[in-house]
């Protein structure tokens, strides 16, 4: 079984920084896309940043220039460095990854449990 475990959320003042981490564990043969999504109550979950196995990256327009996504393939971990945080960044942040458990297994999509990020004004 595969698990994604996030850490690093919390409360920060506007203009501050936080770093989120997400480690994948379990039966892992290959990880393709890894990404961060966020959701506020009453709204759809939205993509924040995605990094592909080849290294290409996509950011939501709202976080470009402030957030940086990175991955450590040796540790099966993806990070999200969040700088210049704004109150509108307040949300539950979820890690997401496409993982193949063995050479002959299909690729499956996994979600972490979510971590709360609160930015005070």
Short mmCIF file of C-alpha atoms in Angstrom, two decimals:
data_model
loop_
_atom_site.label_atom_id
_atom_site.label_comp_id
_atom_site.label_asym_id
_atom_site.label_seq_id
_atom_site.Cartn_x
_atom_site.Cartn_y
_atom_site.Cartn_z
CA UNK A 1 0.00 0.00 0.00
CA UNK A 2 1.17 3.52 -0.77
CA UNK A 3 0.87 6.49 1.56
CA UNK A 4 1.54 10.19 1.08
CA UNK A 5 2.30 12.01 4.32
CA UNK A 6 2.42 15.80 4.38
CA UNK A 7 4.05 18.07 6.93
CA UNK A 8 4.94 21.72 7.35
CA UNK A 9 1.60 23.50 7.49
CA UNK A 10 0.74 26.04 10.13
CA UNK A 11 -0.09 29.64 10.93
CA UNK A 12 1.98 32.47 9.50
CA UNK A 13 1.60 36.21 9.07
CA UNK A 14 1.13 37.76 5.67
CA UNK A 15 4.48 38.13 3.95
CA UNK A 16 5.91 35.13 5.74
CA UNK A 17 7.07 31.76 4.45
CA UNK A 18 6.29 28.10 4.96
CA UNK A 19 7.72 24.93 3.48
CA UNK A 20 5.52 21.91 2.91
CA UNK A 21 6.89 18.41 2.50
CA UNK A 22 5.22 15.25 1.24
CA UNK A 23 6.86 11.85 1.47
CA UNK A 24 5.59 8.82 -0.40
CA UNK A 25 6.09 5.42 1.23
CA UNK A 26 5.11 1.82 0.65
CA UNK A 27 5.40 -0.29 -2.48
CA UNK A 28 6.82 2.17 -5.00
CA UNK A 29 8.35 1.26 -8.34
CA UNK A 30 8.00 4.60 -10.10
CA UNK A 31 6.56 8.05 -9.41
CA UNK A 32 5.50 10.26 -12.30
CA UNK A 33 3.74 13.57 -11.63
CA UNK A 34 3.85 14.98 -8.10
CA UNK A 35 1.95 18.06 -7.14
CA UNK A 36 0.28 20.27 -4.60
CA UNK A 37 -3.37 21.24 -4.58
CA UNK A 38 -5.38 23.38 -2.19
CA UNK A 39 -8.98 23.69 -1.14
CA UNK A 40 -11.02 26.14 0.89
CA UNK A 41 -14.49 25.33 2.24
CA UNK A 42 -17.17 25.67 -0.40
CA UNK A 43 -14.75 25.75 -3.32
CA UNK A 44 -13.29 23.17 -5.65
CA UNK A 45 -9.83 21.84 -5.06
CA UNK A 46 -7.37 23.68 -7.29
CA UNK A 47 -3.93 22.89 -8.60
CA UNK A 48 -1.12 24.94 -7.09
CA UNK A 49 1.98 23.39 -8.63
CA UNK A 50 2.91 20.19 -10.44
CA UNK A 51 6.34 18.76 -11.17
CA UNK A 52 6.76 15.92 -13.64
CA UNK A 53 9.27 13.12 -13.51
CA UNK A 54 11.24 14.82 -16.27
CA UNK A 55 11.43 18.02 -14.25
CA UNK A 56 8.94 20.24 -16.06
CA UNK A 57 6.85 22.39 -13.76
CA UNK A 58 3.50 24.16 -13.91
CA UNK A 59 2.30 26.77 -11.44
CA UNK A 60 -1.08 28.36 -10.90
CA UNK A 61 -0.97 31.99 -11.98
CA UNK A 62 -1.84 33.07 -8.44
CA UNK A 63 1.37 31.63 -6.99
CA UNK A 64 3.91 32.25 -9.77
CA UNK A 65 6.97 34.04 -8.46
CA UNK A 66 6.10 33.25 -4.83
CA UNK A 67 5.93 29.44 -4.60
CA UNK A 68 8.56 26.91 -5.68
CA UNK A 69 7.98 23.19 -6.11
CA UNK A 70 10.83 20.69 -6.01
CA UNK A 71 11.25 16.96 -5.68
CA UNK A 72 13.86 14.58 -4.32
CA UNK A 73 13.47 11.36 -6.26
CA UNK A 74 15.85 9.47 -3.97
CA UNK A 75 13.56 10.25 -1.04
CA UNK A 76 10.25 10.01 -2.94
CA UNK A 77 9.49 13.46 -1.58
CA UNK A 78 8.02 16.63 -3.02
CA UNK A 79 8.35 20.07 -1.46
CA UNK A 80 6.51 23.36 -1.76
CA UNK A 81 8.37 26.46 -0.66
CA UNK A 82 5.83 29.24 -0.13
CA UNK A 83 7.11 32.80 0.18
CA UNK A 84 5.35 36.16 0.39
CA UNK A 85 2.26 34.43 1.67
CA UNK A 86 -1.07 36.20 1.41
CA UNK A 87 -4.31 35.68 3.37
CA UNK A 88 -5.88 34.31 0.19
CA UNK A 89 -3.36 31.44 0.29
CA UNK A 90 -5.18 30.13 3.36
CA UNK A 91 -6.41 26.61 2.57
CA UNK A 92 -5.89 22.94 3.20
CA UNK A 93 -2.98 21.86 1.02
CA UNK A 94 -2.97 18.35 -0.41
CA UNK A 95 -0.13 16.39 -1.92
CA UNK A 96 -0.86 14.30 -5.01
CA UNK A 97 1.19 11.76 -6.93
CA UNK A 98 0.92 9.23 -9.75
CA UNK A 99 2.61 6.06 -8.52
CA UNK A 100 3.27 2.63 -9.97
CA UNK A 101 3.62 -0.01 -7.27
CA UNK A 102 5.55 -2.54 -9.36
CA UNK A 103 6.88 -2.91 -12.88
CA UNK A 104 3.64 -4.50 -14.12
CA UNK A 105 1.15 -2.54 -12.01
CA UNK A 106 -0.97 0.23 -13.43
CA UNK A 107 -0.25 3.81 -12.49
CA UNK A 108 -2.50 4.95 -9.65
CA UNK A 109 -3.26 8.40 -8.31
CA UNK A 110 -2.83 9.05 -4.59
CA UNK A 111 -3.70 11.91 -2.24
CA UNK A 112 -2.25 12.90 1.09
CA UNK A 113 -4.41 13.67 4.11
CA UNK A 114 -3.98 17.43 3.79
CA UNK A 115 -2.25 20.04 5.90
CA UNK A 116 -3.76 23.36 6.98
CA UNK A 117 -2.04 26.60 5.96
CA UNK A 118 -3.43 29.75 7.56
CA UNK A 119 -2.11 33.20 6.65
CA UNK A 120 -3.17 36.03 8.94
CA UNK A 121 -3.40 39.63 7.76
#
